[in-house]
Coordinates of C-alpha atoms in Angstrom, one line a residue:
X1 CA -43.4 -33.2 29.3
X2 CA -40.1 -35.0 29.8
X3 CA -37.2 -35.0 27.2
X4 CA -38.2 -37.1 24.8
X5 CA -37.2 -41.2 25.7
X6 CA -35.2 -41.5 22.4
X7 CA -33.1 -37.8 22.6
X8 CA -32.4 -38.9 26.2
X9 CA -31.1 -42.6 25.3
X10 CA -28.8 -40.9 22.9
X11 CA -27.6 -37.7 24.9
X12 CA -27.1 -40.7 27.3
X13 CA -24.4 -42.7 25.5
X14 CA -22.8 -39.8 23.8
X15 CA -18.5 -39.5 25.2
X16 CA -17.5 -36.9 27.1
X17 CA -16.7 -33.5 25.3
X18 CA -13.1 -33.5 24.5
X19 CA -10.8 -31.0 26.7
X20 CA -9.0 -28.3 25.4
X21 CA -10.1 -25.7 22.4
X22 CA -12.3 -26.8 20.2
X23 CA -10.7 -28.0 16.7
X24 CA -13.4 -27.1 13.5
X25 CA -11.5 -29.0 11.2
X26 CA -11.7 -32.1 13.3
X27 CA -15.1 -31.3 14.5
X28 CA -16.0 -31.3 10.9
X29 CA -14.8 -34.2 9.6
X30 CA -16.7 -36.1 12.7
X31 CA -19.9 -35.0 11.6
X32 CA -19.2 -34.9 8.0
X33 CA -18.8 -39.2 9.2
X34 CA -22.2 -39.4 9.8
X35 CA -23.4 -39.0 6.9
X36 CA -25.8 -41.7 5.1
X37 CA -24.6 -42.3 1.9
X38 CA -26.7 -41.6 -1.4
X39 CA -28.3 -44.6 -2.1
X40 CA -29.9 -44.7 1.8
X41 CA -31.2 -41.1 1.3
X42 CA -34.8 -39.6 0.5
X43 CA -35.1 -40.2 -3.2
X44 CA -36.4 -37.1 -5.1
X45 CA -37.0 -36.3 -9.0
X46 CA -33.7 -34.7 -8.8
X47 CA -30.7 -33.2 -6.6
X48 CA -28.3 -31.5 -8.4
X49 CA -25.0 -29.5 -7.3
X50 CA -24.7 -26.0 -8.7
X51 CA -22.9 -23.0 -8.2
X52 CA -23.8 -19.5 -8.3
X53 CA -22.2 -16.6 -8.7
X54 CA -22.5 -13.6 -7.1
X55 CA -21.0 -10.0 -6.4
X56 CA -18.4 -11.8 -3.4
X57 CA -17.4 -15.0 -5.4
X58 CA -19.4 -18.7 -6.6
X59 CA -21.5 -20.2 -4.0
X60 CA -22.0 -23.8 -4.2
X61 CA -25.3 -25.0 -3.6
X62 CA -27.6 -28.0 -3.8
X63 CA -30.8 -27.9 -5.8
X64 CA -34.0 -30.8 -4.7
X65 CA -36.2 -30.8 -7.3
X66 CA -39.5 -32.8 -5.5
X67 CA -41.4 -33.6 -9.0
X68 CA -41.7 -33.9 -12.8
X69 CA -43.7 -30.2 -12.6
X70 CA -42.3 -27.3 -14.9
X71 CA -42.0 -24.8 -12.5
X72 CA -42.5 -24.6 -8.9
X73 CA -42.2 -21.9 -5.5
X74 CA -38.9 -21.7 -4.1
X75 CA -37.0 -22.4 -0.6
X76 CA -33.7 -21.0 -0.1
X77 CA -32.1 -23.4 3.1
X78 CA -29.4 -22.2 5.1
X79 CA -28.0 -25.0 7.4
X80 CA -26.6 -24.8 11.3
X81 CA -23.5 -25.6 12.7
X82 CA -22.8 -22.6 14.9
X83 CA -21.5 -20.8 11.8
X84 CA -18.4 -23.2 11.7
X85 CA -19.6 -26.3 11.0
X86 CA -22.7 -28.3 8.9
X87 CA -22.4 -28.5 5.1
X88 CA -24.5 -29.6 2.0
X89 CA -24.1 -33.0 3.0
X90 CA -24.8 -32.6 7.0
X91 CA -28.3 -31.1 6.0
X92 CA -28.6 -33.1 3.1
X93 CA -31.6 -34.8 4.8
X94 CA -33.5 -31.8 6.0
X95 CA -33.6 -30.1 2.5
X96 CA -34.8 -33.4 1.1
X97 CA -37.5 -33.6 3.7
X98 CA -38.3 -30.1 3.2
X99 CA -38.6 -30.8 -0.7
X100 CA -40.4 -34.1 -0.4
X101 CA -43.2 -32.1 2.5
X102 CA -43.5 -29.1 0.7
X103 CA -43.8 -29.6 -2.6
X104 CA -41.0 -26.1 -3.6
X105 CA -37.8 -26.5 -5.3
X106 CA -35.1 -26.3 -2.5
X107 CA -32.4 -24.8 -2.9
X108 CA -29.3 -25.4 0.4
X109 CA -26.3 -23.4 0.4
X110 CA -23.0 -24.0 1.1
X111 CA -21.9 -20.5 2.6
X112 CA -18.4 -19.9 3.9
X113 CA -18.1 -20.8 7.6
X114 CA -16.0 -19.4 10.2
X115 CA -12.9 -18.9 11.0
X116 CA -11.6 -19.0 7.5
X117 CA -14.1 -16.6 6.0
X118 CA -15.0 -13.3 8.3
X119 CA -18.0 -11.5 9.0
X120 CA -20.2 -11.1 6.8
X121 CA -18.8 -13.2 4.4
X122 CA -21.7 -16.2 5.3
X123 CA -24.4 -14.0 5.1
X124 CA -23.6 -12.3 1.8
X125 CA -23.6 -15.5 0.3
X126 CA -26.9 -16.3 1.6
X127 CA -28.2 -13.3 0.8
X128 CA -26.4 -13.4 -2.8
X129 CA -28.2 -16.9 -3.6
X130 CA -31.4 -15.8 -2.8
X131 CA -31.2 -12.1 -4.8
X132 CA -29.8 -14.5 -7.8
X133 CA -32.6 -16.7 -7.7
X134 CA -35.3 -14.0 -7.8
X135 CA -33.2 -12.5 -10.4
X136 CA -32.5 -15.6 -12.9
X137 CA -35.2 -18.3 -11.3
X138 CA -37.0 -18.7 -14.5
X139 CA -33.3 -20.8 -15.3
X140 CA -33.8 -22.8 -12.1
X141 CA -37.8 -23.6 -12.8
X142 CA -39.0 -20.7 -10.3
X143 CA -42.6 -20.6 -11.0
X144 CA -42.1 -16.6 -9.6
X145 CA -44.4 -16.9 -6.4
X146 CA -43.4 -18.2 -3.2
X147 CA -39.9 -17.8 -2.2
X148 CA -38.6 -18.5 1.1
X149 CA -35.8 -18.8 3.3
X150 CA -35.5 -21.0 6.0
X151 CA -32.9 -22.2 8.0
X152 CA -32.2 -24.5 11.6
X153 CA -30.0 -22.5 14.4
X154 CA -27.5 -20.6 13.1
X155 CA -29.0 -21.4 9.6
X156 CA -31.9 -19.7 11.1
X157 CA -29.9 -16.1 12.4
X158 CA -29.0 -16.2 8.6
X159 CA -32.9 -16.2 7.0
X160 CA -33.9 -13.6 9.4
X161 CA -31.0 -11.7 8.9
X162 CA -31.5 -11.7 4.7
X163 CA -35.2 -10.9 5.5
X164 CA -34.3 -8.1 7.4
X165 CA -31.5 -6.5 5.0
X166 CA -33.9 -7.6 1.4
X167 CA -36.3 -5.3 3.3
X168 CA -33.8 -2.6 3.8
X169 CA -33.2 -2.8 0.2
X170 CA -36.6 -2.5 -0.9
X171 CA -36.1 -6.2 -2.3
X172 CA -39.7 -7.8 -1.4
X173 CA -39.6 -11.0 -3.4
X174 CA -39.2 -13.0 0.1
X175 CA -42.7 -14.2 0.6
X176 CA -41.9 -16.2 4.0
X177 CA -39.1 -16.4 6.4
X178 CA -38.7 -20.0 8.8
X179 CA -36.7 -20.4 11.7
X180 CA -35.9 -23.5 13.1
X181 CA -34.5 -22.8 16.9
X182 CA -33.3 -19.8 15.8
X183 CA -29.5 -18.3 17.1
X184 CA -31.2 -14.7 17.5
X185 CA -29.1 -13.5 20.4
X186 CA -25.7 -13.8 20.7
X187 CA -25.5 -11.8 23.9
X188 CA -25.0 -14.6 25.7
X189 CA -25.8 -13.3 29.7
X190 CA -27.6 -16.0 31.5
X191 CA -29.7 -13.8 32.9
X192 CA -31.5 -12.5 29.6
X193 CA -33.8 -15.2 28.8
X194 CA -35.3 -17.5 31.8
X195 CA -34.9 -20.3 29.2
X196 CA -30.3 -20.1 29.1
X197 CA -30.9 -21.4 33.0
X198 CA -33.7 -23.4 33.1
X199 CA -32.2 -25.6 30.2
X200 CA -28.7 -25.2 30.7
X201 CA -27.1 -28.4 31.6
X202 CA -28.3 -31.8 30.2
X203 CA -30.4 -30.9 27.1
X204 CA -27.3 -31.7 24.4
X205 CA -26.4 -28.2 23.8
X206 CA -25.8 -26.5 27.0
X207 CA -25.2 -23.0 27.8
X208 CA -21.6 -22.6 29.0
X209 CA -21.3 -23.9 24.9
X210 CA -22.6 -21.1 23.4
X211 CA -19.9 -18.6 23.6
X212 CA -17.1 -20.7 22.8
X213 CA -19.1 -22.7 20.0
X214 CA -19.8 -19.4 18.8
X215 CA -16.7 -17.3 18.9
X216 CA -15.4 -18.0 16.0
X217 CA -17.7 -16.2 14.1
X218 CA -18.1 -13.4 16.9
X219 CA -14.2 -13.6 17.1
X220 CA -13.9 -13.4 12.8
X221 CA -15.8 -9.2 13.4
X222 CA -19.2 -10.5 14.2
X223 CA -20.7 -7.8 16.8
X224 CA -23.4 -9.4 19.1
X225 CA -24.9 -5.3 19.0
X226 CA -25.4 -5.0 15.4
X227 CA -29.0 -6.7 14.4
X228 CA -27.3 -8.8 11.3
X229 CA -25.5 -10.6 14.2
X230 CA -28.6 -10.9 16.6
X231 CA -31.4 -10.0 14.7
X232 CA -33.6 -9.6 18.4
X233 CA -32.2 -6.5 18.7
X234 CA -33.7 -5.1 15.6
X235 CA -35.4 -2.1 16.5
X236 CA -38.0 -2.3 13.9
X237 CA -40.0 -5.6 12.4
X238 CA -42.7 -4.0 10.5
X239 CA -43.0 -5.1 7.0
X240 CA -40.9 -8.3 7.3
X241 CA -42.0 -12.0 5.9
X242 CA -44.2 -13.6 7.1
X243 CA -42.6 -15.6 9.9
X244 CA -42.5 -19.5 11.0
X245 CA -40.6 -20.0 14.2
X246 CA -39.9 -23.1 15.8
X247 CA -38.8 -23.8 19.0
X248 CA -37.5 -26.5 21.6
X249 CA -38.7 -27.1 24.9
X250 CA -35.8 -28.0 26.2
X251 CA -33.6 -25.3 24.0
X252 CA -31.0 -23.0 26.1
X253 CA -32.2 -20.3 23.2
X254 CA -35.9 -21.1 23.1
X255 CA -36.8 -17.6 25.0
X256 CA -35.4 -15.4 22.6
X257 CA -36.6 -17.4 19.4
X258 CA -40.3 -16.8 21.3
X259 CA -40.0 -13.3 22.1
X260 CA -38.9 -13.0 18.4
X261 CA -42.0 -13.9 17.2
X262 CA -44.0 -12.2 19.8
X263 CA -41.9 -8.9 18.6
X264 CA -42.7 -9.9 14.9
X265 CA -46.7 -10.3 15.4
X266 CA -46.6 -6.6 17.7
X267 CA -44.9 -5.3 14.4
X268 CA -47.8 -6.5 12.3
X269 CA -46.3 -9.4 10.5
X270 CA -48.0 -12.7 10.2
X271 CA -46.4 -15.1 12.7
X272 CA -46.5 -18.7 13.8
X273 CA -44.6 -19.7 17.3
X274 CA -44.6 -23.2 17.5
X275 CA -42.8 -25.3 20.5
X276 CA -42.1 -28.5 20.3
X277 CA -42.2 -30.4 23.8
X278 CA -39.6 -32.9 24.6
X279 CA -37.3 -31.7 22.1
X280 CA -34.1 -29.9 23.0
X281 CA -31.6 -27.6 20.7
X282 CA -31.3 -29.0 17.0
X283 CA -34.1 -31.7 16.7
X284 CA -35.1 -31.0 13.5
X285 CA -31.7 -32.1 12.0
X286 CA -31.1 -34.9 14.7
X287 CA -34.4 -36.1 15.6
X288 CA -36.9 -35.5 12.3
X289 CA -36.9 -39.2 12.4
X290 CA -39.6 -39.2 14.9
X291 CA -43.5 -39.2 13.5
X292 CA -43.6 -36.3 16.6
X293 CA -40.7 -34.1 15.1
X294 CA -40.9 -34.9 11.5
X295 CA -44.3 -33.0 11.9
X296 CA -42.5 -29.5 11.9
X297 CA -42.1 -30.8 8.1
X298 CA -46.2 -31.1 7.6
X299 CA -46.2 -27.7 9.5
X300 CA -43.4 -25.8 7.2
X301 CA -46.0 -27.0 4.6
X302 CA -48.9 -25.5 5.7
X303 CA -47.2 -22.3 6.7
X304 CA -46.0 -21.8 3.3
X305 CA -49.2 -22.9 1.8
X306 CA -52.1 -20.7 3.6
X307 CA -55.8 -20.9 3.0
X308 CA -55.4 -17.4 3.4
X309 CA -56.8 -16.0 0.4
X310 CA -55.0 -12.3 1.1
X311 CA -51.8 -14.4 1.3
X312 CA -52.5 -15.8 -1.9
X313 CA -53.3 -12.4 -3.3
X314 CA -50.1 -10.7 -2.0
X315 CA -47.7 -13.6 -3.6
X316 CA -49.7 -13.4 -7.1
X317 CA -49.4 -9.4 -6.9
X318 CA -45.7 -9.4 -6.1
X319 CA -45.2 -12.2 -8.9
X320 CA -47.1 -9.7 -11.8
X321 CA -45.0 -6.0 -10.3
X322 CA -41.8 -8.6 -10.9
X323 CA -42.9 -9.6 -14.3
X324 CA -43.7 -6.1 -15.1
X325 CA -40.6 -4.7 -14.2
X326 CA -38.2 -6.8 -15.9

Protein backbone atom coordinates (compact mmCIF):
# COMPACT_ATOMS: atom_id res chain seq x y z
CA UNK A 1 0.00 0.00 0.00
CA UNK A 2 0.90 3.74 -0.22
CA UNK A 3 2.50 5.71 2.60
CA UNK A 4 0.05 6.25 4.78
CA UNK A 5 -2.24 9.81 3.88
CA UNK A 6 -1.41 11.33 7.32
CA UNK A 7 2.67 10.46 7.51
CA UNK A 8 2.71 11.92 3.97
CA UNK A 9 0.73 15.22 4.78
CA UNK A 10 3.33 15.69 7.50
CA UNK A 11 6.62 14.57 5.77
CA UNK A 12 4.99 17.04 3.26
CA UNK A 13 5.15 20.31 5.31
CA UNK A 14 8.17 19.46 7.22
CA UNK A 15 11.35 22.57 6.36
CA UNK A 16 14.20 21.66 4.60
CA UNK A 17 17.03 19.81 6.62
CA UNK A 18 19.33 22.50 7.81
CA UNK A 19 22.97 22.63 6.01
CA UNK A 20 26.02 22.07 7.55
CA UNK A 21 26.94 19.41 10.55
CA UNK A 22 24.43 18.39 12.46
CA UNK A 23 24.24 20.27 16.08
CA UNK A 24 22.74 17.48 19.00
CA UNK A 25 22.41 20.04 21.38
CA UNK A 26 20.22 22.11 19.16
CA UNK A 27 18.63 19.11 17.62
CA UNK A 28 17.71 18.17 21.13
CA UNK A 29 16.19 21.03 22.39
CA UNK A 30 13.80 20.99 19.05
CA UNK A 31 12.42 17.88 19.90
CA UNK A 32 12.56 18.13 23.53
CA UNK A 33 9.82 21.38 22.24
CA UNK A 34 7.51 19.00 21.29
CA UNK A 35 6.68 17.68 23.98
CA UNK A 36 2.92 17.65 25.47
CA UNK A 37 2.91 18.76 28.76
CA UNK A 38 1.70 16.63 31.83
CA UNK A 39 -1.59 17.38 32.26
CA UNK A 40 -2.36 16.50 28.18
CA UNK A 41 -0.57 13.05 28.69
CA UNK A 42 -1.96 9.30 29.16
CA UNK A 43 -2.98 9.31 32.84
CA UNK A 44 -1.73 6.29 34.75
CA UNK A 45 -1.90 5.06 38.53
CA UNK A 46 1.46 6.44 38.77
CA UNK A 47 4.78 7.74 36.95
CA UNK A 48 7.49 8.37 39.06
CA UNK A 49 11.26 9.55 38.39
CA UNK A 50 13.89 7.33 39.99
CA UNK A 51 17.34 6.68 39.82
CA UNK A 52 19.35 3.62 39.93
CA UNK A 53 22.60 2.89 40.58
CA UNK A 54 24.79 0.73 39.15
CA UNK A 55 28.44 -0.49 38.74
CA UNK A 56 29.16 2.78 35.98
CA UNK A 57 27.22 5.49 37.93
CA UNK A 58 23.02 6.45 38.74
CA UNK A 59 20.85 6.05 35.85
CA UNK A 60 17.81 8.05 35.83
CA UNK A 61 14.75 6.42 34.83
CA UNK A 62 10.94 6.73 34.75
CA UNK A 63 8.72 4.20 36.37
CA UNK A 64 4.54 3.79 34.83
CA UNK A 65 2.90 2.06 37.21
CA UNK A 66 -0.62 1.04 34.94
CA UNK A 67 -2.81 0.03 38.21
CA UNK A 68 -3.61 -0.22 41.93
CA UNK A 69 -2.21 -4.14 41.73
CA UNK A 70 0.64 -5.14 44.28
CA UNK A 71 2.90 -6.49 41.99
CA UNK A 72 3.14 -6.77 38.39
CA UNK A 73 5.65 -8.24 35.21
CA UNK A 74 8.17 -5.85 34.10
CA UNK A 75 9.29 -3.82 30.85
CA UNK A 76 12.54 -2.27 30.69
CA UNK A 77 12.11 0.68 27.60
CA UNK A 78 15.01 1.96 25.89
CA UNK A 79 14.10 4.99 23.64
CA UNK A 80 15.48 6.04 19.98
CA UNK A 81 17.12 8.89 18.86
CA UNK A 82 20.03 7.60 16.80
CA UNK A 83 21.90 7.18 20.09
CA UNK A 84 22.18 11.05 20.48
CA UNK A 85 19.05 12.26 20.91
CA UNK A 86 15.30 11.15 22.54
CA UNK A 87 15.01 11.34 26.38
CA UNK A 88 12.41 10.39 29.21
CA UNK A 89 10.31 12.96 28.07
CA UNK A 90 10.47 12.39 24.04
CA UNK A 91 9.17 8.75 24.79
CA UNK A 92 7.25 9.75 27.53
CA UNK A 93 4.13 8.71 25.45
CA UNK A 94 5.26 5.39 24.20
CA UNK A 95 6.13 4.00 27.71
CA UNK A 96 2.68 5.23 28.87
CA UNK A 97 1.06 3.48 26.04
CA UNK A 98 3.03 0.51 26.61
CA UNK A 99 2.00 0.59 30.36
CA UNK A 100 -1.71 1.48 29.73
CA UNK A 101 -1.79 -1.77 26.67
CA UNK A 102 0.10 -4.17 28.53
CA UNK A 103 -0.82 -4.13 31.76
CA UNK A 104 3.54 -4.44 33.27
CA UNK A 105 5.19 -1.94 35.18
CA UNK A 106 7.40 0.13 32.73
CA UNK A 107 10.32 1.09 33.49
CA UNK A 108 12.25 3.96 30.43
CA UNK A 109 15.66 4.84 30.89
CA UNK A 110 17.52 7.68 30.44
CA UNK A 111 21.01 6.26 29.22
CA UNK A 112 23.90 8.50 28.33
CA UNK A 113 23.80 9.49 24.64
CA UNK A 114 26.49 10.22 22.31
CA UNK A 115 28.97 12.20 21.93
CA UNK A 116 29.36 13.11 25.47
CA UNK A 117 29.38 9.56 26.81
CA UNK A 118 31.45 6.87 24.64
CA UNK A 119 30.87 3.37 23.64
CA UNK A 120 29.47 1.38 25.70
CA UNK A 121 28.67 3.76 28.06
CA UNK A 122 24.58 3.58 26.75
CA UNK A 123 24.42 0.15 26.82
CA UNK A 124 25.84 -0.48 30.27
CA UNK A 125 23.31 1.58 31.57
CA UNK A 126 20.69 -0.30 29.92
CA UNK A 127 21.93 -3.30 30.75
CA UNK A 128 22.71 -2.12 34.47
CA UNK A 129 18.89 -1.10 34.93
CA UNK A 130 17.65 -4.20 33.86
CA UNK A 131 20.31 -6.67 36.01
CA UNK A 132 19.15 -4.09 39.00
CA UNK A 133 15.68 -4.72 38.53
CA UNK A 134 15.90 -8.50 38.48
CA UNK A 135 18.16 -8.11 41.35
CA UNK A 136 16.05 -5.65 43.76
CA UNK A 137 12.45 -5.71 41.80
CA UNK A 138 10.58 -6.98 44.80
CA UNK A 139 11.44 -2.85 45.88
CA UNK A 140 9.89 -1.73 42.58
CA UNK A 141 6.55 -4.20 42.81
CA UNK A 142 8.20 -6.87 40.31
CA UNK A 143 5.84 -9.66 40.65
CA UNK A 144 9.27 -11.88 39.52
CA UNK A 145 7.82 -13.33 36.08
CA UNK A 146 7.86 -11.47 32.95
CA UNK A 147 10.56 -9.11 32.32
CA UNK A 148 11.23 -7.54 29.09
CA UNK A 149 13.07 -5.19 27.18
CA UNK A 150 11.89 -3.36 24.43
CA UNK A 151 12.96 -0.50 22.74
CA UNK A 152 12.08 1.64 19.09
CA UNK A 153 15.29 2.15 16.58
CA UNK A 154 18.27 2.62 18.22
CA UNK A 155 16.30 1.88 21.56
CA UNK A 156 15.77 -1.36 19.80
CA UNK A 157 19.87 -2.17 18.83
CA UNK A 158 20.07 -1.58 22.76
CA UNK A 159 17.26 -4.58 23.94
CA UNK A 160 18.83 -6.98 21.52
CA UNK A 161 22.04 -6.09 22.48
CA UNK A 162 21.33 -6.67 26.59
CA UNK A 163 19.54 -9.94 25.44
CA UNK A 164 22.41 -11.04 23.80
CA UNK A 165 25.26 -10.08 26.45
CA UNK A 166 22.47 -11.32 29.73
CA UNK A 167 22.76 -14.60 27.78
CA UNK A 168 26.53 -14.52 27.58
CA UNK A 169 26.37 -14.03 31.30
CA UNK A 170 24.26 -16.91 32.06
CA UNK A 171 21.63 -14.09 33.26
CA UNK A 172 18.22 -15.62 31.98
CA UNK A 173 15.67 -13.53 33.81
CA UNK A 174 14.83 -11.67 30.31
CA UNK A 175 11.66 -13.47 29.37
CA UNK A 176 11.06 -11.43 25.99
CA UNK A 177 12.94 -9.08 23.87
CA UNK A 178 10.81 -6.28 21.36
CA UNK A 179 12.13 -4.41 18.70
CA UNK A 180 10.47 -1.64 17.25
CA UNK A 181 12.33 -0.92 13.69
CA UNK A 182 15.28 -2.04 15.03
CA UNK A 183 19.05 -0.18 14.14
CA UNK A 184 20.66 -3.85 13.76
CA UNK A 185 23.15 -2.93 11.11
CA UNK A 186 25.26 -0.22 11.16
CA UNK A 187 27.14 -1.28 8.11
CA UNK A 188 25.58 1.10 6.23
CA UNK A 189 26.43 -0.22 2.18
CA UNK A 190 23.40 0.36 0.17
CA UNK A 191 23.80 -2.61 -1.41
CA UNK A 192 23.28 -4.95 1.78
CA UNK A 193 19.66 -4.92 2.19
CA UNK A 194 17.25 -4.37 -1.00
CA UNK A 195 15.15 -2.33 1.50
CA UNK A 196 18.35 0.95 2.08
CA UNK A 197 17.34 1.61 -1.89
CA UNK A 198 14.05 0.90 -2.39
CA UNK A 199 13.07 3.30 0.59
CA UNK A 200 15.78 5.59 0.44
CA UNK A 201 14.57 9.05 -0.43
CA UNK A 202 11.08 10.32 0.65
CA UNK A 203 10.09 8.01 3.56
CA UNK A 204 11.26 10.72 6.56
CA UNK A 205 14.37 9.01 7.41
CA UNK A 206 16.33 8.49 4.31
CA UNK A 207 19.45 6.65 3.71
CA UNK A 208 22.24 9.08 3.00
CA UNK A 209 21.05 10.04 6.99
CA UNK A 210 22.11 7.07 8.47
CA UNK A 211 25.78 7.39 8.69
CA UNK A 212 26.02 10.95 9.63
CA UNK A 213 22.88 10.60 12.17
CA UNK A 214 24.77 7.83 13.41
CA UNK A 215 28.42 8.70 13.69
CA UNK A 216 28.48 10.07 16.68
CA UNK A 217 28.08 6.98 18.44
CA UNK A 218 30.18 4.96 15.74
CA UNK A 219 32.63 7.97 15.91
CA UNK A 220 32.51 7.91 20.23
CA UNK A 221 34.49 3.67 19.60
CA UNK A 222 31.34 2.14 18.38
CA UNK A 223 32.58 -0.68 15.84
CA UNK A 224 29.86 -1.47 13.20
CA UNK A 225 31.88 -5.40 13.33
CA UNK A 226 31.43 -6.17 16.81
CA UNK A 227 27.69 -7.66 17.41
CA UNK A 228 26.95 -5.16 20.57
CA UNK A 229 27.12 -2.47 17.83
CA UNK A 230 25.04 -4.52 15.08
CA UNK A 231 23.67 -7.29 16.72
CA UNK A 232 22.87 -8.98 12.85
CA UNK A 233 26.13 -9.96 12.86
CA UNK A 234 25.90 -12.16 15.85
CA UNK A 235 27.05 -15.39 14.84
CA UNK A 236 24.93 -17.37 17.14
CA UNK A 237 21.05 -16.67 18.32
CA UNK A 238 20.23 -19.92 19.99
CA UNK A 239 18.84 -19.48 23.43
CA UNK A 240 17.89 -15.81 23.22
CA UNK A 241 14.34 -14.21 24.30
CA UNK A 242 11.75 -14.72 22.77
CA UNK A 243 11.62 -12.04 20.08
CA UNK A 244 8.89 -9.35 18.90
CA UNK A 245 10.11 -7.40 15.80
CA UNK A 246 8.45 -4.76 14.22
CA UNK A 247 8.96 -3.33 11.08
CA UNK A 248 8.04 -0.43 8.55
CA UNK A 249 7.19 -0.78 5.10
CA UNK A 250 8.57 2.06 4.02
CA UNK A 251 11.78 1.80 6.60
CA UNK A 252 15.44 2.33 4.82
CA UNK A 253 16.37 -0.52 7.77
CA UNK A 254 13.29 -2.80 7.40
CA UNK A 255 15.51 -5.71 5.56
CA UNK A 256 17.81 -6.26 8.22
CA UNK A 257 15.18 -5.99 11.22
CA UNK A 258 13.38 -9.00 8.98
CA UNK A 259 16.27 -11.04 8.35
CA UNK A 260 16.87 -10.65 12.14
CA UNK A 261 13.96 -12.40 12.96
CA UNK A 262 14.19 -14.86 10.25
CA UNK A 263 17.95 -15.65 11.82
CA UNK A 264 16.30 -15.71 15.41
CA UNK A 265 13.38 -18.43 14.44
CA UNK A 266 16.39 -20.66 12.37
CA UNK A 267 18.17 -20.39 15.81
CA UNK A 268 15.15 -21.85 17.57
CA UNK A 269 13.82 -18.89 19.40
CA UNK A 270 10.19 -18.01 19.41
CA UNK A 271 9.78 -15.06 16.95
CA UNK A 272 7.12 -12.71 15.67
CA UNK A 273 7.96 -10.46 12.40
CA UNK A 274 5.43 -8.12 12.00
CA UNK A 275 5.34 -5.25 9.12
CA UNK A 276 3.40 -2.58 9.25
CA UNK A 277 2.28 -1.14 5.69
CA UNK A 278 2.17 2.43 5.04
CA UNK A 279 4.44 3.18 7.81
CA UNK A 280 7.98 4.46 7.35
CA UNK A 281 11.06 4.68 9.99
CA UNK A 282 9.86 5.63 13.64
CA UNK A 283 6.01 5.38 13.55
CA UNK A 284 5.51 4.05 16.64
CA UNK A 285 6.79 7.19 18.44
CA UNK A 286 5.33 9.61 15.68
CA UNK A 287 2.37 7.99 14.35
CA UNK A 288 0.92 5.59 17.40
CA UNK A 289 -1.89 8.11 17.14
CA UNK A 290 -3.41 6.24 14.46
CA UNK A 291 -6.12 3.29 15.40
CA UNK A 292 -3.73 1.39 12.43
CA UNK A 293 -0.33 2.03 14.29
CA UNK A 294 -1.39 2.22 17.82
CA UNK A 295 -2.26 -1.56 17.19
CA UNK A 296 1.59 -2.54 17.58
CA UNK A 297 0.51 -1.63 21.31
CA UNK A 298 -2.48 -4.51 21.36
CA UNK A 299 0.27 -6.63 19.61
CA UNK A 300 3.23 -5.95 22.25
CA UNK A 301 0.44 -7.19 24.59
CA UNK A 302 -0.39 -10.30 23.19
CA UNK A 303 3.24 -11.17 22.55
CA UNK A 304 4.11 -10.73 26.06
CA UNK A 305 1.06 -12.44 27.18
CA UNK A 306 0.90 -16.03 25.14
CA UNK A 307 -1.72 -18.63 25.38
CA UNK A 308 1.19 -20.65 25.22
CA UNK A 309 0.94 -22.77 28.10
CA UNK A 310 4.93 -23.88 27.75
CA UNK A 311 5.55 -20.13 27.75
CA UNK A 312 3.68 -19.81 30.84
CA UNK A 313 5.61 -22.70 32.28
CA UNK A 314 9.10 -21.47 31.42
CA UNK A 315 8.36 -17.82 33.13
CA UNK A 316 6.83 -19.61 36.36
CA UNK A 317 10.07 -22.04 36.41
CA UNK A 318 12.58 -19.24 36.01
CA UNK A 319 10.53 -17.09 38.68
CA UNK A 320 10.87 -20.30 41.45
CA UNK A 321 15.09 -21.21 40.36
CA UNK A 322 15.30 -17.08 41.21
CA UNK A 323 13.40 -17.41 44.41
CA UNK A 324 15.46 -20.35 45.29
CA UNK A 325 18.70 -18.98 44.73
CA UNK A 326 18.47 -15.89 46.57
Amino acid sequence: MPLHPEIAKFLAGLPAPAEGPLDPVAMRAADEAHVAPVHERLPLHAVEDMTVRTPSGDVPVRVYTPDEADAHGVLVYFHGGAFFLGSLETHDHVARALAKETGLKVVSVGYRLAPEAAFPAGLDDCYAVVRRVAEQGRSLGWDGTTLAVAGDSSGGTFAAAVAARAHDDGFDRITHQILYYPSLDLDFDVDRYPSLRENAVGYGLETAGLKPFNAFYLDSGADPADPLVSPVKRRDLTGLPPALVVTGQYDPMRDEGELYGRRLREAGVRTAVSRYDGAGHGFVQHFSWLPEYHRVFEETRDFLDPADPADRADRADRADRADRGK
